[in-house]
Tab-separated table of C-alpha atoms and ligand atoms in Angstrom:
chain	number	residue	atom	x	y	z
A	1	UNK	CA	-28.534	23.642	12.782
A	2	UNK	CA	-26.688	21.303	10.470
A	3	UNK	CA	-26.898	17.604	11.402
A	4	UNK	CA	-23.645	16.472	13.006
A	5	UNK	CA	-21.772	13.375	11.854
A	6	UNK	CA	-18.887	12.142	14.014
A	7	UNK	CA	-15.948	11.124	11.801
A	8	UNK	CA	-13.359	8.992	13.582
A	9	UNK	CA	-10.075	9.267	11.719
A	10	UNK	CA	-11.298	12.483	10.086
A	11	UNK	CA	-7.741	13.875	10.032
A	12	UNK	CA	-6.559	11.066	7.776
A	13	UNK	CA	-6.468	10.638	4.023
A	14	UNK	CA	-9.917	9.140	3.438
A	15	UNK	CA	-11.449	10.707	6.566
A	16	UNK	CA	-10.635	14.255	5.476
A	17	UNK	CA	-12.267	13.624	2.097
A	18	UNK	CA	-15.344	12.196	3.850
A	19	UNK	CA	-15.484	15.275	6.120
A	20	UNK	CA	-15.286	17.533	3.070
A	21	UNK	CA	-18.098	15.665	1.307
A	22	UNK	CA	-20.293	15.859	4.436
A	23	UNK	CA	-19.720	19.607	4.727
A	24	UNK	CA	-20.455	20.108	0.999
A	25	UNK	CA	-23.795	18.377	1.563
A	26	UNK	CA	-24.988	20.470	4.487
A	27	UNK	CA	-23.705	18.384	7.394
A	28	UNK	CA	-21.277	19.245	10.185
A	29	UNK	CA	-18.369	16.771	10.365
A	30	UNK	CA	-16.869	16.527	13.846
A	31	UNK	CA	-13.485	14.824	13.604
A	32	UNK	CA	-12.420	12.469	16.395
A	33	UNK	CA	-8.741	11.662	15.902
A	34	UNK	CA	-5.625	11.212	18.029
A	35	UNK	CA	-3.420	12.631	15.253
A	36	UNK	CA	-1.118	9.605	15.475
A	37	UNK	CA	-1.399	9.238	11.702
A	38	UNK	CA	-3.692	12.111	10.739
A	39	UNK	CA	-2.853	15.804	10.420
A	40	UNK	CA	-4.312	18.871	12.081
A	41	UNK	CA	-4.145	20.752	8.755
A	42	UNK	CA	-6.386	18.143	7.146
A	43	UNK	CA	-9.251	19.017	9.539
A	44	UNK	CA	-10.703	21.929	7.571
A	45	UNK	CA	-14.429	21.352	7.456
A	46	UNK	CA	-15.528	21.158	11.098
A	47	UNK	CA	-14.165	20.916	14.654
A	48	UNK	CA	-11.425	18.538	15.806
A	49	UNK	CA	-11.817	16.572	19.042
A	50	UNK	CA	-8.552	14.925	19.923
A	51	UNK	CA	-8.802	11.501	21.533
A	52	UNK	CA	-8.089	7.804	21.305
A	53	UNK	CA	-10.558	5.317	19.931
A	54	UNK	CA	-10.013	3.086	22.958
A	55	UNK	CA	-11.041	5.922	25.315
A	56	UNK	CA	-14.721	5.094	25.550
A	57	UNK	CA	-15.456	7.749	28.189
A	58	UNK	CA	-13.971	10.465	25.979
A	59	UNK	CA	-15.946	9.319	22.916
A	60	UNK	CA	-19.120	9.296	24.988
A	61	UNK	CA	-18.420	12.818	26.227
A	62	UNK	CA	-17.889	14.011	22.647
A	63	UNK	CA	-21.112	12.315	21.548
A	64	UNK	CA	-23.082	13.850	24.421
A	65	UNK	CA	-21.725	17.260	23.520
A	66	UNK	CA	-22.375	17.197	19.760
A	67	UNK	CA	-25.365	14.780	19.574
A	68	UNK	CA	-24.365	13.285	16.185
A	69	UNK	CA	-27.036	11.681	14.026
A	70	UNK	CA	-24.484	9.114	12.830
A	71	UNK	CA	-20.880	7.974	13.029
A	72	UNK	CA	-18.490	7.387	10.144
A	73	UNK	CA	-15.722	5.232	11.571
A	74	UNK	CA	-12.400	5.344	9.743
A	75	UNK	CA	-9.822	5.524	12.554
A	76	UNK	CA	-7.613	2.503	11.963
A	77	UNK	CA	-4.148	1.157	11.359
A	78	UNK	CA	-4.020	0.353	7.645
A	79	UNK	CA	-0.752	-1.190	6.477
A	80	UNK	CA	-1.423	-4.807	5.499
A	81	UNK	CA	2.306	-5.619	5.273
A	82	UNK	CA	3.129	-4.144	8.702
A	83	UNK	CA	0.213	-6.002	10.281
A	84	UNK	CA	1.938	-9.306	9.536
A	85	UNK	CA	4.819	-8.436	11.860
A	86	UNK	CA	2.859	-6.308	14.377
A	87	UNK	CA	-0.502	-8.094	14.722
A	88	UNK	CA	-1.054	-7.055	18.353
A	89	UNK	CA	-1.218	-3.386	17.358
A	90	UNK	CA	-3.836	-4.172	14.732
A	91	UNK	CA	-6.127	-6.148	17.032
A	92	UNK	CA	-5.724	-3.636	19.855
A	93	UNK	CA	-6.305	-0.527	17.808
A	94	UNK	CA	-8.766	-1.731	15.188
A	95	UNK	CA	-10.786	-4.378	17.040
A	96	UNK	CA	-10.709	-3.173	20.670
A	97	UNK	CA	-11.057	0.429	19.464
A	98	UNK	CA	-14.136	-0.387	17.391
A	99	UNK	CA	-15.713	-2.213	20.332
A	100	UNK	CA	-15.206	0.893	22.503
A	101	UNK	CA	-16.845	3.014	19.812
A	102	UNK	CA	-19.815	0.650	19.496
A	103	UNK	CA	-20.270	0.675	23.268
A	104	UNK	CA	-20.146	4.471	23.294
A	105	UNK	CA	-22.798	4.574	20.552
A	106	UNK	CA	-25.007	2.272	22.615
A	107	UNK	CA	-24.558	4.305	25.766
A	108	UNK	CA	-25.431	7.561	24.036
A	109	UNK	CA	-28.126	6.254	21.674
A	110	UNK	CA	-26.363	6.972	18.364
A	111	UNK	CA	-27.879	4.442	15.994
A	112	UNK	CA	-26.262	4.813	12.556
A	113	UNK	CA	-22.754	3.737	11.551
A	114	UNK	CA	-20.775	3.695	8.322
A	115	UNK	CA	-17.663	1.584	8.795
A	116	UNK	CA	-14.484	1.776	6.789
A	117	UNK	CA	-13.783	-1.837	5.869
A	118	UNK	CA	-11.463	-3.263	3.263
A	119	UNK	CA	-11.060	-5.651	0.372
A	120	UNK	CA	-8.506	-7.280	2.662
A	121	UNK	CA	-11.407	-9.152	4.359
A	122	UNK	CA	-11.587	-11.472	1.334
A	123	UNK	CA	-7.988	-12.676	1.278
A	124	UNK	CA	-6.750	-14.452	-1.840
A	125	UNK	CA	-9.709	-14.352	-4.293
A	126	UNK	CA	-11.430	-17.645	-5.197
A	127	UNK	CA	-13.449	-15.927	-7.935
A	128	UNK	CA	-12.882	-12.671	-9.791
A	129	UNK	CA	-14.340	-10.084	-9.718
A	130	UNK	CA	-15.075	-10.311	-6.006
A	131	UNK	CA	-18.655	-9.771	-4.881
A	132	UNK	CA	-19.754	-9.240	-1.287
A	133	UNK	CA	-20.726	-12.885	-0.765
A	134	UNK	CA	-17.232	-14.110	-1.650
A	135	UNK	CA	-15.665	-16.174	1.196
A	136	UNK	CA	-13.889	-14.044	3.779
A	137	UNK	CA	-10.499	-15.596	4.517
A	138	UNK	CA	-8.115	-12.728	5.203
A	139	UNK	CA	-4.425	-13.487	4.700
A	140	UNK	CA	-3.070	-10.784	6.987
A	141	UNK	CA	-3.971	-9.492	10.475
A	142	UNK	CA	-5.102	-6.162	9.030
A	143	UNK	CA	-7.808	-7.890	6.989
A	144	UNK	CA	-8.575	-10.124	9.973
A	145	UNK	CA	-9.096	-7.094	12.184
A	146	UNK	CA	-11.503	-5.499	9.696
A	147	UNK	CA	-13.488	-8.738	9.398
A	148	UNK	CA	-13.763	-9.001	13.186
A	149	UNK	CA	-15.067	-5.440	13.296
A	150	UNK	CA	-17.665	-6.244	10.647
A	151	UNK	CA	-18.818	-9.240	12.694
A	152	UNK	CA	-19.128	-7.158	15.870
A	153	UNK	CA	-21.093	-4.550	13.970
A	154	UNK	CA	-23.477	-7.204	12.590
A	155	UNK	CA	-24.014	-8.574	16.089
A	156	UNK	CA	-24.684	-5.087	17.445
A	157	UNK	CA	-27.141	-4.528	14.587
A	158	UNK	CA	-28.990	-7.766	15.357
A	159	UNK	CA	-29.056	-7.395	19.128
A	160	UNK	CA	-29.234	-3.646	19.701
A	161	UNK	CA	-30.717	-2.307	16.487
A	162	UNK	CA	-27.684	-0.325	15.272
A	163	UNK	CA	-27.975	0.391	11.554
A	164	UNK	CA	-24.699	-0.101	9.790
A	165	UNK	CA	-22.970	-0.200	6.422
A	166	UNK	CA	-19.482	-1.652	6.042
A	167	UNK	CA	-17.815	-0.204	2.965
A	168	UNK	CA	-15.089	-2.489	1.679
A	169	UNK	CA	-12.627	-0.212	-0.047
A	170	UNK	CA	-10.350	-1.617	-2.662
A	171	UNK	CA	-7.261	0.582	-3.251
A	172	UNK	CA	-7.972	4.220	-2.456
A	173	UNK	CA	-6.132	6.642	-4.749
A	174	UNK	CA	-6.097	10.250	-5.914
A	175	UNK	CA	-6.880	13.506	-4.174
A	176	UNK	CA	-9.494	16.249	-4.069
A	177	UNK	CA	-9.035	17.822	-7.528
A	178	UNK	CA	-8.824	21.403	-6.173
A	179	UNK	CA	-5.724	20.454	-4.175
A	180	UNK	CA	-7.203	21.237	-0.728
A	181	UNK	CA	-6.408	17.829	0.765
A	182	UNK	CA	-4.755	14.588	-0.276
A	183	UNK	CA	-2.740	11.586	0.814
A	184	UNK	CA	0.041	12.265	3.353
A	185	UNK	CA	1.088	9.268	5.387
A	186	UNK	CA	4.054	9.771	7.694
A	187	UNK	CA	5.604	6.430	6.825
A	188	UNK	CA	4.395	5.940	3.296
A	189	UNK	CA	3.961	2.339	2.166
A	190	UNK	CA	1.393	2.822	-0.626
A	191	UNK	CA	2.361	2.415	-4.222
A	192	UNK	CA	0.985	5.544	-5.911
A	193	UNK	CA	2.398	8.144	-3.470
A	194	UNK	CA	5.755	6.335	-3.484
A	195	UNK	CA	5.838	6.388	-7.282
A	196	UNK	CA	4.987	10.106	-7.310
A	197	UNK	CA	7.688	10.827	-4.732
A	198	UNK	CA	10.146	9.075	-7.019
A	199	UNK	CA	8.852	11.108	-9.985
A	200	UNK	CA	9.365	14.275	-7.928
A	201	UNK	CA	12.966	13.296	-7.212
A	202	UNK	CA	12.348	12.669	-3.498
A	203	UNK	CA	13.188	8.959	-3.849
A	204	UNK	CA	15.864	7.333	-5.975
A	205	UNK	CA	13.647	4.433	-7.026
A	206	UNK	CA	10.474	2.473	-6.323
A	207	UNK	CA	10.551	-1.178	-5.325
A	208	UNK	CA	8.335	-3.599	-7.218
A	209	UNK	CA	7.397	-6.294	-4.731
A	210	UNK	CA	7.178	-9.483	-6.764
A	211	UNK	CA	7.468	-9.945	-10.522
A	212	UNK	CA	6.392	-13.604	-10.688
A	213	UNK	CA	2.678	-13.276	-9.938
A	214	UNK	CA	0.173	-14.895	-12.293
A	215	UNK	CA	-0.954	-11.599	-13.840
A	216	UNK	CA	-0.501	-10.093	-17.323
A	217	UNK	CA	2.956	-8.682	-16.499
A	218	UNK	CA	3.913	-10.633	-13.367
A	219	UNK	CA	3.144	-7.818	-10.895
A	220	UNK	CA	0.178	-7.532	-8.511
A	221	UNK	CA	-3.105	-6.226	-9.851
A	222	UNK	CA	-5.246	-3.834	-7.805
A	223	UNK	CA	-8.579	-2.066	-8.298
A	224	UNK	CA	-7.819	1.625	-7.689
A	225	UNK	CA	-10.770	3.784	-6.659
A	226	UNK	CA	-10.740	7.560	-6.322
A	227	UNK	CA	-10.920	8.871	-2.765
A	228	UNK	CA	-13.661	11.374	-3.710
A	229	UNK	CA	-15.764	8.508	-5.055
A	230	UNK	CA	-15.171	6.657	-1.791
A	231	UNK	CA	-16.272	9.768	0.115
A	232	UNK	CA	-19.462	10.036	-1.975
A	233	UNK	CA	-20.331	6.441	-1.098
A	234	UNK	CA	-20.324	7.345	2.619
A	235	UNK	CA	-22.979	9.980	2.030
A	236	UNK	CA	-25.074	7.541	0.038
A	237	UNK	CA	-24.697	4.909	2.776
A	238	UNK	CA	-25.791	7.386	5.464
A	239	UNK	CA	-28.866	8.231	3.414
A	240	UNK	CA	-29.600	4.540	2.810
A	241	UNK	CA	-29.410	3.795	6.545
A	242	UNK	CA	-31.898	6.556	7.316
A	243	UNK	CA	-34.656	4.259	6.030
A	244	UNK	CA	-33.021	0.835	6.166
A	245	UNK	CA	-32.364	-1.168	9.339
A	246	UNK	CA	-29.781	-3.937	9.731
A	247	UNK	CA	-26.119	-4.393	8.801
A	248	UNK	CA	-25.042	-4.165	5.169
A	249	UNK	CA	-21.800	-4.450	3.224
A	250	UNK	CA	-20.734	-2.881	-0.048
A	251	UNK	CA	-17.630	-3.158	-2.210
A	252	UNK	CA	-16.120	0.131	-3.337
A	253	UNK	CA	-14.016	-0.487	-6.418
A	254	UNK	CA	-14.162	0.418	-10.072
A	255	UNK	CA	-14.327	-3.142	-11.367
A	256	UNK	CA	-11.163	-2.764	-13.430
A	257	UNK	CA	-7.596	-3.209	-12.306
A	258	UNK	CA	-4.057	-2.035	-12.917
A	259	UNK	CA	-0.784	-3.827	-12.269
A	260	UNK	CA	2.149	-2.309	-10.394
A	261	UNK	CA	4.045	-1.842	-13.661
A	262	UNK	CA	0.997	-0.153	-15.243
A	263	UNK	CA	0.801	2.267	-12.309
A	264	UNK	CA	4.464	3.157	-12.789
A	265	UNK	CA	4.041	3.621	-16.557
A	266	UNK	CA	0.909	5.780	-16.107
A	267	UNK	CA	2.664	7.938	-13.528
A	268	UNK	CA	5.638	8.406	-15.867
A	269	UNK	CA	3.318	9.527	-18.665
A	270	UNK	CA	1.314	11.912	-16.479
A	271	UNK	CA	4.273	13.483	-14.704
A	272	UNK	CA	6.581	13.461	-17.708
A	273	UNK	CA	9.311	12.106	-15.417
A	274	UNK	CA	11.193	8.816	-15.391
A	275	UNK	CA	10.646	6.545	-12.371
A	276	UNK	CA	13.496	4.146	-11.603
A	277	UNK	CA	12.332	0.741	-10.407
A	278	UNK	CA	14.017	-1.953	-8.391
A	279	UNK	CA	12.622	-5.476	-8.659
A	280	UNK	CA	12.317	-7.095	-5.248
A	281	UNK	CA	10.857	-10.308	-3.747
A	282	UNK	CA	7.168	-10.542	-2.916
A	283	UNK	CA	5.913	-8.597	0.110
A	284	UNK	CA	4.289	-10.903	2.708
A	285	UNK	CA	0.503	-10.668	2.899
A	286	UNK	CA	-0.072	-9.428	-0.682
A	287	UNK	CA	-2.790	-11.212	-2.720
A	288	UNK	CA	-2.071	-11.595	-6.443
A	289	UNK	CA	-5.058	-9.690	-7.785
A	290	UNK	CA	-7.958	-7.818	-6.196
A	291	UNK	CA	-10.804	-6.756	-8.440
A	292	UNK	CA	-14.181	-5.589	-7.153
A	293	UNK	CA	-17.635	-6.352	-8.386
A	294	UNK	CA	-19.192	-2.990	-7.470
A	295	UNK	CA	-22.738	-3.881	-8.629
A	296	UNK	CA	-24.297	-3.852	-5.167
A	297	UNK	CA	-23.118	-0.313	-4.352
A	298	UNK	CA	-24.294	0.815	-7.777
A	299	UNK	CA	-27.699	-0.869	-7.626
A	300	UNK	CA	-28.603	-0.342	-3.966
A	301	UNK	CA	-26.797	2.882	-3.039
A	302	UNK	CA	-26.883	4.433	-6.517
A	303	UNK	CA	-23.090	4.874	-6.383
A	304	UNK	CA	-21.467	5.897	-9.639
A	305	UNK	CA	-17.739	6.670	-9.505
A	306	UNK	CA	-16.844	10.054	-11.037
A	307	UNK	CA	-13.146	9.217	-11.501
A	308	UNK	CA	-12.861	5.524	-12.451
A	309	UNK	CA	-9.813	6.067	-14.707
A	310	UNK	CA	-6.318	5.516	-13.294
A	311	UNK	CA	-5.227	8.615	-15.245
A	312	UNK	CA	-7.581	10.835	-13.212
A	313	UNK	CA	-6.545	9.186	-9.966
A	314	UNK	CA	-2.853	9.692	-10.628
A	315	UNK	CA	-3.208	13.211	-12.039
A	316	UNK	CA	-5.215	14.457	-9.018
A	317	UNK	CA	-2.657	12.806	-6.720
A	318	UNK	CA	0.173	14.511	-8.665
A	319	UNK	CA	-1.601	17.877	-8.438
A	320	UNK	CA	-1.828	17.408	-4.681
A	321	UNK	CA	1.740	16.194	-4.451
A	322	UNK	CA	3.029	19.555	-5.618
A	323	UNK	CA	1.410	21.182	-2.574
A	324	UNK	CA	2.389	18.518	-0.098
A	325	UNK	CA	5.733	19.469	1.503
A	326	UNK	CA	4.728	22.782	3.116
A	327	UNK	CA	1.486	21.322	4.443
A	328	UNK	CA	3.219	18.322	5.920
A	329	UNK	CA	5.902	20.545	7.414
A	330	UNK	CA	3.109	22.516	9.116
A	331	UNK	CA	1.524	19.295	10.347
B	401	UFG	N1	3.834	-2.195	-4.030
B	401	UFG	C1	5.074	-2.254	-4.620
B	401	UFG	N2	6.027	-1.398	-4.159
B	401	UFG	C2	5.821	-0.526	-3.142
B	401	UFG	C3	4.551	-0.488	-2.538
B	401	UFG	C4	3.572	-1.339	-3.021
B	401	UFG	O1	5.313	-3.026	-5.532
B	401	UFG	O2	6.754	0.190	-2.776
B	401	UFG	C5	2.787	-3.092	-4.527
B	401	UFG	C6	2.233	-3.997	-3.454
B	401	UFG	O3	2.986	-5.163	-3.360
B	401	UFG	C7	0.815	-4.217	-3.960
B	401	UFG	C8	0.488	-2.929	-4.726
B	401	UFG	O4	1.728	-2.297	-4.970
B	401	UFG	O5	0.808	-5.274	-4.859
B	401	UFG	C9	-0.377	-1.984	-3.934
B	401	UFG	O6	0.206	-1.831	-2.655
B	401	UFG	P1	-0.284	-0.744	-1.618
B	401	UFG	O7	0.613	-0.836	-0.440
B	401	UFG	O8	-0.409	0.575	-2.293
B	401	UFG	O9	-1.748	-1.199	-1.254
B	401	UFG	P2	-2.270	-2.597	-0.718
B	401	UFG	O10	-2.920	-3.291	-1.884
B	401	UFG	O11	-1.239	-3.364	0.014
B	401	UFG	O12	-3.297	-2.154	0.395
B	401	UFG	C10	-4.368	-1.284	0.113
B	401	UFG	C11	-4.791	-0.599	1.389
B	401	UFG	C12	-5.291	-1.600	2.368
B	401	UFG	C13	-6.359	-2.434	1.745
B	401	UFG	C14	-5.904	-3.020	0.460
B	401	UFG	C15	-7.046	-3.737	-0.178
B	401	UFG	O13	-3.713	0.109	1.968
B	401	UFG	O14	-5.808	-0.910	3.465
B	401	UFG	O15	-5.428	-2.004	-0.382
B	401	UFG	O16	-6.938	-3.777	-1.528
B	401	UFG	F1	-6.691	-3.429	2.543
C-alpha cells in the first residue's frame, strides 16, 4: 500500500504538479477540491474527492476513509489584486477554510502538514533578497490571509504537536515539460500566461501595470520559480517533517528576478511572435520588487531548482499552452 497524502487544491495549477510529484515518488495523492478554480482533467494521479475546505465534517470523513500520513494544503484564492477589492472572500476561504482543515487534522490524528504560503506575507521588502526572518507586513488581504494561516499553523504546532512547513512561493511559472498538465486559470490574471495568450493571438495586447517603479526598466520585478521545482520542495518538506517536529517556513524562489518587460521580451524570443503591450497605471497591491533568498530551503531541505532560468519556465509554459484549449474545453 502506497502512503496516502491528502492534497487540498490538487486540481489546481500547483496542486496538480504536487500530486504528480507525489505519485512519481511512490505515494498516493488524494485530491480534495471543490473544482471552483481547479479542473477535473488535472486530477490524473490519484482519486478526486469533491468538497469545500470549510466543510470540516466532509474533510474528516475523507481523512477517516483514506488515512493519509500527511496533508499538503494548497486550496486557496490566489489573486493579490482581486483580494484588495474582495477581502471578505479571502478571509473566509483562506483563513476560515484552513482553520477547518486544521481542526479536521486534529480530530482524525493527521500530524503532518505542508502549507502553500506566499511571498505576499512579506509585503513591500525592507531588504533584498528577502529571507524568512524579514518583517511580515503584507500589503494586500491575500498576503494577510496567508500570514494568518501561518500563525494558526504555528499555534497548532506548539499546542497540539502538528508538524508543519509553510512554503512561501515567489512567482510560480512554467509547466510539466512533457505537457501533461500546466497553468489554466479560468479568469487569468497572471503575467506569463497572459503574455503567451497574446503571443498565440488569443489576446490583442498585454497590459503593463506601472512603468514608473524604481527598477532597472520601471516595471515590477519578480522572482519566477518553476512549478516542478515548487512541487519537488513539497516532497522534501514532507520528508523533513518525518523526523523534525515544530513549524517551519521556507522561501521558494530562484534568487534572481525578471521585470515585466523582460518577461515580455523573453516570451517574444521563445515563441517567435510579437506581443503588443499597453502601458497602464500601477495595479493596487503590487510591491515593486520581490526577490527570494532561497538559502534556507537549499541548506535545510536540500532543495535545488532544476529550472531556475526564465527561458525554461516560459518554454515549458509555451509547450503546455499549445495543448491548453481542448483540455480546458473538456474541463
Ligand atoms: N502584470 C502586468 N500585467 C498583467 C498581469 C501582471 O503588468 O496583465 C504584472 C503585475 O503588476 C506584477 C507582475 O506582472 O508586477 C506579476 O504579476 P502576476 O499577477 O503574474 O503575479 P503576482 O506577483 O501579482 O502574484 C504572484 C502570485 C501570488 C503571490 C505573488 C508573490 O499569484 O499568489 O506572486 O510573489 F503572492
